[in-house]
PDB file of C-alpha atoms in Angstrom:
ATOM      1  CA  UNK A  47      91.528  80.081 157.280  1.00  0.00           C
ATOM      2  CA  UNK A  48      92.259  83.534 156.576  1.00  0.00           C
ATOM      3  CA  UNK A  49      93.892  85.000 153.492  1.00  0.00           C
ATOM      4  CA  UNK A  50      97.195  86.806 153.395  1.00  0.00           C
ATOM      5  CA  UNK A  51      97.366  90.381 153.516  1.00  0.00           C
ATOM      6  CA  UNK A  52      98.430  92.199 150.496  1.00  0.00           C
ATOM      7  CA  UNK A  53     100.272  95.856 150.871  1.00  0.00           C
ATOM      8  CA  UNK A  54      99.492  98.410 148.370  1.00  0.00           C
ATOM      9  CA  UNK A  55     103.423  98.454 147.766  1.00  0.00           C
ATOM     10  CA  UNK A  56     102.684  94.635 146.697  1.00  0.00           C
ATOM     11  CA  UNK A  57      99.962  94.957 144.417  1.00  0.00           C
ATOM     12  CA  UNK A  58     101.188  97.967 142.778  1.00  0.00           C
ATOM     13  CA  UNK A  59     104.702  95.947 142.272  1.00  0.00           C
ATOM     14  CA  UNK A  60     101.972  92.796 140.742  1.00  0.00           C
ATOM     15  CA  UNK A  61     100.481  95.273 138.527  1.00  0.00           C
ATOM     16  CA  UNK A  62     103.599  96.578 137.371  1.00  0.00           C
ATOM     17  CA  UNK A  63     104.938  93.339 136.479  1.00  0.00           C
ATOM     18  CA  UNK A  64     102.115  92.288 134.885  1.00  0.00           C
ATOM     19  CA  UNK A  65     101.785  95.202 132.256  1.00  0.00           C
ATOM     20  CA  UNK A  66     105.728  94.122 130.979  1.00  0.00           C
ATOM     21  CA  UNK A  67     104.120  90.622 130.703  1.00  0.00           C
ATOM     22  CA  UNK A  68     101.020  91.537 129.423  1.00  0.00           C
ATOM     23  CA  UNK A  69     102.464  93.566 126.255  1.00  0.00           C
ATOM     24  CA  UNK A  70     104.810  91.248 125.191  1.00  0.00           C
ATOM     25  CA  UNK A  71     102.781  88.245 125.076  1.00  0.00           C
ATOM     26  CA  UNK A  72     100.116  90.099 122.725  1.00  0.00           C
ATOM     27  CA  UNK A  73     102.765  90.822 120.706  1.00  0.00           C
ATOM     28  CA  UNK A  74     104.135  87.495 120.140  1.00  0.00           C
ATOM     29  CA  UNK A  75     103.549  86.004 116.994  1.00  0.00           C
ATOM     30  CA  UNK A  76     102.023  82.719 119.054  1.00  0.00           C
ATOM     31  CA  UNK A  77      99.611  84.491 121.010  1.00  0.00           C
ATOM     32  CA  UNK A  78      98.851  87.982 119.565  1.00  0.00           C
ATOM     33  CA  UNK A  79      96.353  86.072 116.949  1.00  0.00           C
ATOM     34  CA  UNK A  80      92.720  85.841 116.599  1.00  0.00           C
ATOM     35  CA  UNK A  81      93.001  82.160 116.792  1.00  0.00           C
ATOM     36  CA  UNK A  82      94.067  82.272 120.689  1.00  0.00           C
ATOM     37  CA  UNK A  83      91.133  82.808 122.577  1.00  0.00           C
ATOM     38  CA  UNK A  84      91.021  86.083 124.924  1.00  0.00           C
ATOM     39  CA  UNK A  85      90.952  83.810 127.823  1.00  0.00           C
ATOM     40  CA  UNK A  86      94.195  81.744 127.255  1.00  0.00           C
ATOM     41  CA  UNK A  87      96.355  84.882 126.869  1.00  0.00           C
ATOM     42  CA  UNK A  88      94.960  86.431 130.091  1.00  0.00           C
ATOM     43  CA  UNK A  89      95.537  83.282 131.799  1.00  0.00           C
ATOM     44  CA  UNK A  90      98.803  82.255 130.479  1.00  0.00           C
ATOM     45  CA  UNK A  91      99.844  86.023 131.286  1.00  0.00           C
ATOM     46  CA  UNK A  92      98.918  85.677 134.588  1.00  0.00           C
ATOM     47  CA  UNK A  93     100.328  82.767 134.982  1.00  0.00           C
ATOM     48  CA  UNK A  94     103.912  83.933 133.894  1.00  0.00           C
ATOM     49  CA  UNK A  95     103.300  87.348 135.857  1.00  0.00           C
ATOM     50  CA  UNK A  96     102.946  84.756 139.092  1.00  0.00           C
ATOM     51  CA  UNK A  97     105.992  82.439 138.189  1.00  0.00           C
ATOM     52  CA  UNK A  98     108.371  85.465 137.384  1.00  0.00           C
ATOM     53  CA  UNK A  99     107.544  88.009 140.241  1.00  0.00           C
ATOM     54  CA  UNK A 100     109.012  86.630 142.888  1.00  0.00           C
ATOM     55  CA  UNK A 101     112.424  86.926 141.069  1.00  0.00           C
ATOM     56  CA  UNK A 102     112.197  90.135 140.135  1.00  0.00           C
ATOM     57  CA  UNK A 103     110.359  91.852 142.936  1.00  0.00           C
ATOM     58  CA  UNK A 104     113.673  93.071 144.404  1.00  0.00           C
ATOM     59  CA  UNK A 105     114.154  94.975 141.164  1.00  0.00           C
ATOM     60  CA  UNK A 106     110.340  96.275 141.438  1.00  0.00           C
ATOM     61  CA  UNK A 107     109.466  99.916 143.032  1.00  0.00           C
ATOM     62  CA  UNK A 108     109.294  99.108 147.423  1.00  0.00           C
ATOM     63  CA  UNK A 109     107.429 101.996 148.024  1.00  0.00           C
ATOM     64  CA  UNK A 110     103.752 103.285 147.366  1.00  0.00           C
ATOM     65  CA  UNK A 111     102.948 105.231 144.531  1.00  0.00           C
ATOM     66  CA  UNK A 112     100.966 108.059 143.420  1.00  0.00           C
ATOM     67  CA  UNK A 113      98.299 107.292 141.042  1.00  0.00           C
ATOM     68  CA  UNK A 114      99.585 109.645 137.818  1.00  0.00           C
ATOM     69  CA  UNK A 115     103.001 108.427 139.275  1.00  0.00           C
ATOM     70  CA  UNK A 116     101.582 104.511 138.827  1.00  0.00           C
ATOM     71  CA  UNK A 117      99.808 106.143 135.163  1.00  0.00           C
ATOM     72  CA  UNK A 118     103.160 107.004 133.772  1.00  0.00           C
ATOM     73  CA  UNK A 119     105.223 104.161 134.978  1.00  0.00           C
ATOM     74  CA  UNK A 120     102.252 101.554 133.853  1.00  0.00           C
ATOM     75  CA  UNK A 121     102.110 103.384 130.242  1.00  0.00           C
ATOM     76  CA  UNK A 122     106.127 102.949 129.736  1.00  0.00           C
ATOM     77  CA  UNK A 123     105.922  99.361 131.005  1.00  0.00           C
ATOM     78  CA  UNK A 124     103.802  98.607 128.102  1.00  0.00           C
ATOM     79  CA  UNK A 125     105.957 100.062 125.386  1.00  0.00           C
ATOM     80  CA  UNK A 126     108.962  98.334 126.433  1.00  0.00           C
ATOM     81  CA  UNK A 127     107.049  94.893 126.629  1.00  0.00           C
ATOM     82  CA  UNK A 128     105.796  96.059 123.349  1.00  0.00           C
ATOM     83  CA  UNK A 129     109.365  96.639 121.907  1.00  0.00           C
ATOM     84  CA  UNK A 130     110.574  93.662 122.808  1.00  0.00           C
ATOM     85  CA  UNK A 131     107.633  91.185 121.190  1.00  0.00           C
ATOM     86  CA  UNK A 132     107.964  93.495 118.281  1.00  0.00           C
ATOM     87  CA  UNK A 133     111.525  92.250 117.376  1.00  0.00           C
ATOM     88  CA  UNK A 134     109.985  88.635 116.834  1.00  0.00           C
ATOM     89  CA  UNK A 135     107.074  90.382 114.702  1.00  0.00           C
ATOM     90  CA  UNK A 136     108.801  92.004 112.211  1.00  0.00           C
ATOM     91  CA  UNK A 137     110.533  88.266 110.989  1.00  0.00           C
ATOM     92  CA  UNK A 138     107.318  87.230 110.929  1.00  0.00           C
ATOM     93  CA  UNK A 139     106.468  90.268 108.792  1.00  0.00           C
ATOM     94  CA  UNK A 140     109.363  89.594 106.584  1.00  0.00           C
ATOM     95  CA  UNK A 141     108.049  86.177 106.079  1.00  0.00           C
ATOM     96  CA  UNK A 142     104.772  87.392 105.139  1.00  0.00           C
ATOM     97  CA  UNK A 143     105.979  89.942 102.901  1.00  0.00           C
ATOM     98  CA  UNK A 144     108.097  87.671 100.620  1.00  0.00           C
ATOM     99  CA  UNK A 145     105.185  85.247 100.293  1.00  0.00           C
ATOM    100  CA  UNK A 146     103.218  87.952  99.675  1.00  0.00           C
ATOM    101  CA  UNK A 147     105.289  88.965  96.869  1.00  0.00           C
ATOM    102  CA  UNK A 148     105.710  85.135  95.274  1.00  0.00           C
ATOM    103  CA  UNK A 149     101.775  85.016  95.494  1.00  0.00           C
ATOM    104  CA  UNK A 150     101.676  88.182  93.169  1.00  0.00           C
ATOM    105  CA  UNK A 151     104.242  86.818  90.801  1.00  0.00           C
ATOM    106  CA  UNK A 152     103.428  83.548  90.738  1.00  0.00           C
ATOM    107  CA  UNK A 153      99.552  84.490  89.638  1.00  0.00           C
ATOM    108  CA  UNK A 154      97.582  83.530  93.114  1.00  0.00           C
ATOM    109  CA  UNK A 155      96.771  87.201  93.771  1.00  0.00           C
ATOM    110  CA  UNK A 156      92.980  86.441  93.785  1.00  0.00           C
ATOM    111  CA  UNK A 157      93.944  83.069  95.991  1.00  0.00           C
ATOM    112  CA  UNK A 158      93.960  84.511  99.108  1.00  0.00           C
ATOM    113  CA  UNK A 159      93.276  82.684 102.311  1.00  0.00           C
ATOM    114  CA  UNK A 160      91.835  83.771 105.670  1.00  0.00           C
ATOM    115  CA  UNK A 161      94.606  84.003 108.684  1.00  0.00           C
ATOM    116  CA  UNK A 162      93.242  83.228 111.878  1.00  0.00           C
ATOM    117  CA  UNK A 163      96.611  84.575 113.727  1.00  0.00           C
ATOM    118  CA  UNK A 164      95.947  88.302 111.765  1.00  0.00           C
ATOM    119  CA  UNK A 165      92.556  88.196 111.308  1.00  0.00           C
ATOM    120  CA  UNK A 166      92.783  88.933 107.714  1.00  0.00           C
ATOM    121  CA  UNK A 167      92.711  87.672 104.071  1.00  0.00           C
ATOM    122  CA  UNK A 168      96.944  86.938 102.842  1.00  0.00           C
ATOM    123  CA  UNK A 169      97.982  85.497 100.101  1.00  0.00           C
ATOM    124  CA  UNK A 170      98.143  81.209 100.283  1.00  0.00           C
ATOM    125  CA  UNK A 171     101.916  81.388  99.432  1.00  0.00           C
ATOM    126  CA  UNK A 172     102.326  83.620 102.634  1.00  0.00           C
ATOM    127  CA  UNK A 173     100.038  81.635 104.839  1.00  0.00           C
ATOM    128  CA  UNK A 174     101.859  78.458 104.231  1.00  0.00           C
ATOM    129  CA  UNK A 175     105.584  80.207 104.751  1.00  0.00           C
ATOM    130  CA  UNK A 176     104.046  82.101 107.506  1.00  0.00           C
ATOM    131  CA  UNK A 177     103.051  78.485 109.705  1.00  0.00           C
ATOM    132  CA  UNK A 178     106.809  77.199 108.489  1.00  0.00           C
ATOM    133  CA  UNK A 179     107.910  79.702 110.411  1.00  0.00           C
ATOM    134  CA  UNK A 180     105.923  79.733 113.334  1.00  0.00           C
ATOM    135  CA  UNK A 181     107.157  75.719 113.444  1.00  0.00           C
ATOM    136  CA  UNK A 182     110.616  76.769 113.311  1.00  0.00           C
ATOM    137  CA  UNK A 183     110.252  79.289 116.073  1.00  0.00           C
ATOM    138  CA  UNK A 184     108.770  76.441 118.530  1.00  0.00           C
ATOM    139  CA  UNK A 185     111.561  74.087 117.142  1.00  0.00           C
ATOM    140  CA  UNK A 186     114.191  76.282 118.260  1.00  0.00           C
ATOM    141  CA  UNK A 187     112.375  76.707 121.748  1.00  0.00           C
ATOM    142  CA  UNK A 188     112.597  80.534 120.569  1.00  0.00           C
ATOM    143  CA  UNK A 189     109.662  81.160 122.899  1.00  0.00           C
ATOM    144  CA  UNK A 190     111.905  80.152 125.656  1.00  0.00           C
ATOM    145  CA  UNK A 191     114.419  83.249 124.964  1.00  0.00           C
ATOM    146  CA  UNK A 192     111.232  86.166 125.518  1.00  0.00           C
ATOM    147  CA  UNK A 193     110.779  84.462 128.403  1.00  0.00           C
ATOM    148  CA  UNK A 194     114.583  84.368 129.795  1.00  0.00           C
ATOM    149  CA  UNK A 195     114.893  87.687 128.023  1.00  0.00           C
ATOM    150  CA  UNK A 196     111.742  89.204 130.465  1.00  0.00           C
ATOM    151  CA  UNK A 197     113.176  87.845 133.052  1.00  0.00           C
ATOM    152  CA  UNK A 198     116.637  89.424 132.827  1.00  0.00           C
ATOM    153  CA  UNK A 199     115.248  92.994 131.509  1.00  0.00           C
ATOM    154  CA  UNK A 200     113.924  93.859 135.435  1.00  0.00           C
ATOM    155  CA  UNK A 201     117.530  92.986 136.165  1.00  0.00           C
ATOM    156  CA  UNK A 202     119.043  95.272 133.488  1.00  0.00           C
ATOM    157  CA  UNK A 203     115.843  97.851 132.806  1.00  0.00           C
ATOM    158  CA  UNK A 204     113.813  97.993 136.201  1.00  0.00           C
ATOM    159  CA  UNK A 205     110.465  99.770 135.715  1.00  0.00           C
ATOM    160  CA  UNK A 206     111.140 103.249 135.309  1.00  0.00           C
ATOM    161  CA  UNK A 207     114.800 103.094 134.221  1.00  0.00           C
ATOM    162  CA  UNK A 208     114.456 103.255 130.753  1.00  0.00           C
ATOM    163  CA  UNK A 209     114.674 105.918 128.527  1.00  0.00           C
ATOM    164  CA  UNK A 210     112.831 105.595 125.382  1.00  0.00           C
ATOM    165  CA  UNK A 211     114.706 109.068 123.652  1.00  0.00           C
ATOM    166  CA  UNK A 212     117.876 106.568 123.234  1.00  0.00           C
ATOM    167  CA  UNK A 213     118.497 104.804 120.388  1.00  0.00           C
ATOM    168  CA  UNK A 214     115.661 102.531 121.253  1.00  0.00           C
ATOM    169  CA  UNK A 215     113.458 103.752 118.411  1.00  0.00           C
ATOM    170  CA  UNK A 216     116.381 104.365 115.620  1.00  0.00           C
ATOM    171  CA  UNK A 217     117.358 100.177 116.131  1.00  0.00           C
ATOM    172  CA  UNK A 218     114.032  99.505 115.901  1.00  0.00           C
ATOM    173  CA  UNK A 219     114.005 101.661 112.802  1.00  0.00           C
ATOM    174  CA  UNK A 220     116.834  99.563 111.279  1.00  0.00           C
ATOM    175  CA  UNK A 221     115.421  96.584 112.269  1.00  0.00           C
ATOM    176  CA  UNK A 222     112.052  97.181 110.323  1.00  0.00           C
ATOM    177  CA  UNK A 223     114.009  98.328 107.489  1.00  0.00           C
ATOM    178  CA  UNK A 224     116.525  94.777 107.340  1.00  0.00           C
ATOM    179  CA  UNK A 225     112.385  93.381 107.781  1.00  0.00           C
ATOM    180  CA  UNK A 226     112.185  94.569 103.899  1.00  0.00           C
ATOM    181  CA  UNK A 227     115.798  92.939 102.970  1.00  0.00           C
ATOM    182  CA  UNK A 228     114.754  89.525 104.757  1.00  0.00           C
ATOM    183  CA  UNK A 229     111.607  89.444 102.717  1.00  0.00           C
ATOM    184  CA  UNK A 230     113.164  89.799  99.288  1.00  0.00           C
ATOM    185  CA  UNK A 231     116.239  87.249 100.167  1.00  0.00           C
ATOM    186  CA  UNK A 232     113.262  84.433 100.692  1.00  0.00           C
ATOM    187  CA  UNK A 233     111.766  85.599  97.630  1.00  0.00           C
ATOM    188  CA  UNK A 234     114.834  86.375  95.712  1.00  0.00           C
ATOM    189  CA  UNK A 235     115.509  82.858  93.922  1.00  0.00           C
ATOM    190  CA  UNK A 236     111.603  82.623  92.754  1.00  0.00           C
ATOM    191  CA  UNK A 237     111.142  86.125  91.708  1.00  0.00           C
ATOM    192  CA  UNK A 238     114.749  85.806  89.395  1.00  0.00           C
ATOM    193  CA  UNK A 239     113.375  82.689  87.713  1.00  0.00           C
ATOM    194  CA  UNK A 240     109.626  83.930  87.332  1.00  0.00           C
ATOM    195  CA  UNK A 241     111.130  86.921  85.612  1.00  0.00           C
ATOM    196  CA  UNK A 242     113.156  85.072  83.006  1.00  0.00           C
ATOM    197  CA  UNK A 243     109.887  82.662  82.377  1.00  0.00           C
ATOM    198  CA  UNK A 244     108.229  86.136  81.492  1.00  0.00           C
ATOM    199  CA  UNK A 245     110.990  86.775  79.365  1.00  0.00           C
ATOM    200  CA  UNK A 246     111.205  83.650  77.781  1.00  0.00           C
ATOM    201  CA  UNK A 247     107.186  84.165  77.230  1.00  0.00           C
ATOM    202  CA  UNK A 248     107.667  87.753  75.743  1.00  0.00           C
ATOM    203  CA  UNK A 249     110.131  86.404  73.103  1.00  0.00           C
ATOM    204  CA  UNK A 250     108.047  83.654  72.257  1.00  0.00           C
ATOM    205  CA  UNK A 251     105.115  85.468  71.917  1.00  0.00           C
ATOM    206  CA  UNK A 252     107.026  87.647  69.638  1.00  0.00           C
ATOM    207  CA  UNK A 253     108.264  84.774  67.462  1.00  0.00           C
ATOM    208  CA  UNK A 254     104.758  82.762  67.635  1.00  0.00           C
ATOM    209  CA  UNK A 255     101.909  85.388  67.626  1.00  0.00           C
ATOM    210  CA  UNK A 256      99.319  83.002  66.962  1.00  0.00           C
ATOM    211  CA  UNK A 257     100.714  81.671  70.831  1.00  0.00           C
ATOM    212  CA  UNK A 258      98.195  82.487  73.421  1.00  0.00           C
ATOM    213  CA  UNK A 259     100.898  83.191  76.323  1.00  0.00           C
ATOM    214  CA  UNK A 260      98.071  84.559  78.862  1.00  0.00           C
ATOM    215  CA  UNK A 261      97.036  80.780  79.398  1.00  0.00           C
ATOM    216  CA  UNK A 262     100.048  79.549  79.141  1.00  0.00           C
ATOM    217  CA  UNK A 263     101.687  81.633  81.802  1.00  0.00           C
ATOM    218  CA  UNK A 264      99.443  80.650  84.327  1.00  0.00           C
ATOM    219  CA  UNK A 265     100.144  77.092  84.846  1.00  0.00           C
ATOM    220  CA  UNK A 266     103.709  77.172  83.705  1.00  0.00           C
ATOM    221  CA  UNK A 267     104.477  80.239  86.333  1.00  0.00           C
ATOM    222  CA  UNK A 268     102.426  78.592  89.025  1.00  0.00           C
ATOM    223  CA  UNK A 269     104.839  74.834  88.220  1.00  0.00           C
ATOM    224  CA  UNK A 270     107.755  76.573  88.242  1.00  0.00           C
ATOM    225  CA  UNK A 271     106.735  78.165  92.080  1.00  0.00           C
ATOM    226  CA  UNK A 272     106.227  75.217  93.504  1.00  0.00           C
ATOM    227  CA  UNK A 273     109.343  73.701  92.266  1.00  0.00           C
ATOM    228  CA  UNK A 274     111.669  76.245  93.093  1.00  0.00           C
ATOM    229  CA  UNK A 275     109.511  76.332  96.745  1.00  0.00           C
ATOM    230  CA  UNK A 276     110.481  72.708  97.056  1.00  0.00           C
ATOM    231  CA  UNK A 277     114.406  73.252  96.218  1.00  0.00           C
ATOM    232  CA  UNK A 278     114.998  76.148  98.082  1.00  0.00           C
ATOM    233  CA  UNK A 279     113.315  75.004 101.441  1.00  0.00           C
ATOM    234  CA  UNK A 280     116.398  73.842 102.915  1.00  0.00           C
ATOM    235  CA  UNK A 281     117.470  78.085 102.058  1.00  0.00           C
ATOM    236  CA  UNK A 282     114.933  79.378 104.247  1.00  0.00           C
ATOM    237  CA  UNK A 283     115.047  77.241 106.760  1.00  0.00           C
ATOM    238  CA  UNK A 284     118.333  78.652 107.140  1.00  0.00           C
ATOM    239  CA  UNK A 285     117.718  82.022 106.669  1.00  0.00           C
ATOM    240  CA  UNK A 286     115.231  82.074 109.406  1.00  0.00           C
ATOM    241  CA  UNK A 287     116.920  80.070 111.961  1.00  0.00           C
ATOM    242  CA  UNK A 288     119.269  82.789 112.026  1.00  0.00           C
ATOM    243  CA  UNK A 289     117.212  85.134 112.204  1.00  0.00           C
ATOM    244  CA  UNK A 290     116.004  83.441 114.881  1.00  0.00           C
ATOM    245  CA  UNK A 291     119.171  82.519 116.467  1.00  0.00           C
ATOM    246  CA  UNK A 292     119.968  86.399 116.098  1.00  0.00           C
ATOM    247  CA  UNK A 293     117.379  87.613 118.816  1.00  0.00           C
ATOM    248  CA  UNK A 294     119.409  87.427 121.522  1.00  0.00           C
ATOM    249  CA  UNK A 295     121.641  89.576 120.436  1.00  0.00           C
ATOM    250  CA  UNK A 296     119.039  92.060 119.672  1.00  0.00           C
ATOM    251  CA  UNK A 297     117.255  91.549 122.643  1.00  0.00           C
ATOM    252  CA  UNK A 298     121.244  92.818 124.491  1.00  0.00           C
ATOM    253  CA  UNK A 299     121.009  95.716 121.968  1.00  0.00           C
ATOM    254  CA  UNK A 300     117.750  96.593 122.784  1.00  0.00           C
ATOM    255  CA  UNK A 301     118.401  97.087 126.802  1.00  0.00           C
ATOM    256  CA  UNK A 302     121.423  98.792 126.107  1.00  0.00           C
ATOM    257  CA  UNK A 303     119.720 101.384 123.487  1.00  0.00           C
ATOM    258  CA  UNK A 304     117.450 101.673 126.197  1.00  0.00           C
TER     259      UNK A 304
END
């Protein structure tokens, strides 16, 4: 049996393909972590490079390239692919930055917990928000938009047709600014009532010196977190299934900005 012959033209096209794949799956919340081993992203890239190439290879360069040509094109490839996982990172962001923020508050600074997805110590508050969310994305089959949104960006951006001195980078600039706003709306409700407990323990502590307010902050601030975490589930939930929902439409932005 003898194996098919492969053009240059081909394998360049392969290659080409794969570097769009390859930078938005290690940018993907799901797979860009420590906890997916090096050999199930290359695979499940390939993979996806395979299944997707034959749809696009119409919109992928016919002809043989140069190898600073092949450089070039290769190098902007990866920052698109990049761009795009990046507009599911920075919810995730947001997500860990209000948790963040509630683990401060709430006195579990020194409670930190090791991620596995970042590779780094975060605060427990954030680690459990930051797996609620990661549910929710594979509830909403959110995965399944990157990969319809891949396919149609050879349509819309074939390799080499983009132009990244657009407004590319200024929507992503707005979008990692609303990435602060989205943090403090899911930490809004606990920070407003932690504050008044600290003002309802300054005045005490004002009226009742002999009080010792340092101990009784703790558990009372870390009661009152939990609570309010239970009651205003249902509010984040929402919040970030339309964030969620949202990416779509920024994914269309993005190609136009493009």
């Amino acid at each position: 049996m003898t194996l098919p012959q492969l053009s240059v033209e081909t394998i360049q096209a392969f290659l080409i393909c794969l570097v769009r794949v390859a930078a938005l799956i290690g940018t993907l919340p799901l797979y860009s972590g420590g906890q997916t081993p090096m050999r199930v992203r290359a695979g499940l890239t390939v993979m996806l490079t395979l299944m997707i190439f034959p749809l696009v290879r119409a919109t992928l360069p016919q002809a043989s390239m140069e190898p600073v040509s092949l450089l070039i094109l290769l190098t902007g490839e990866g920052m698109f692919g990049l761009m795009v996982g990046y507009l599911a990172r920075f919810i995730f962001t947001a997500v860990e930055l209000g948790g963040t923020v509630i683990g401060y508050q709430m006195g579990f600074a020194a409670a930190n917990v090791f991620d596995p997805q970042n590779q780094r110590q975060v605060s427990l508050i954030s680690q459990f928000q930051n797996v609620l969310a990661i549910l929710i994305f594979l509830s909403l089959n959110i995965h399944h938009y990157f990969i319809r949104a891949l396919v149609n960006s050879f349509e819309m951006l074939p390799p080499g047709h983009w132009d990244f001195s657009g407004g590319a980078v200024p929507y992503l600039l707005e979008l990692a600014g609303k990435m602060f706003v989205l943090g403090i709306q899911l930490s809004a409700p606990i920070l407003a009532v932690l504050l008044l407990s600290g003002l309802v323990l300054g005045i005490m502590a004002r009226v009742f010196p002999q009080l010792n307010v340092f101990l009784l902050s703790f558990p009372l601030n870390i009661g009152i977190t939990f609570l309010l975490m239970g009651l205003t589930l249902n509010l984040m939930v929402a919040l970030l299934n339309q964030e969620f929902s949202d990416l779509e439409q920024r994914f269309r932005l993005l190609f136009e900005a493009l």
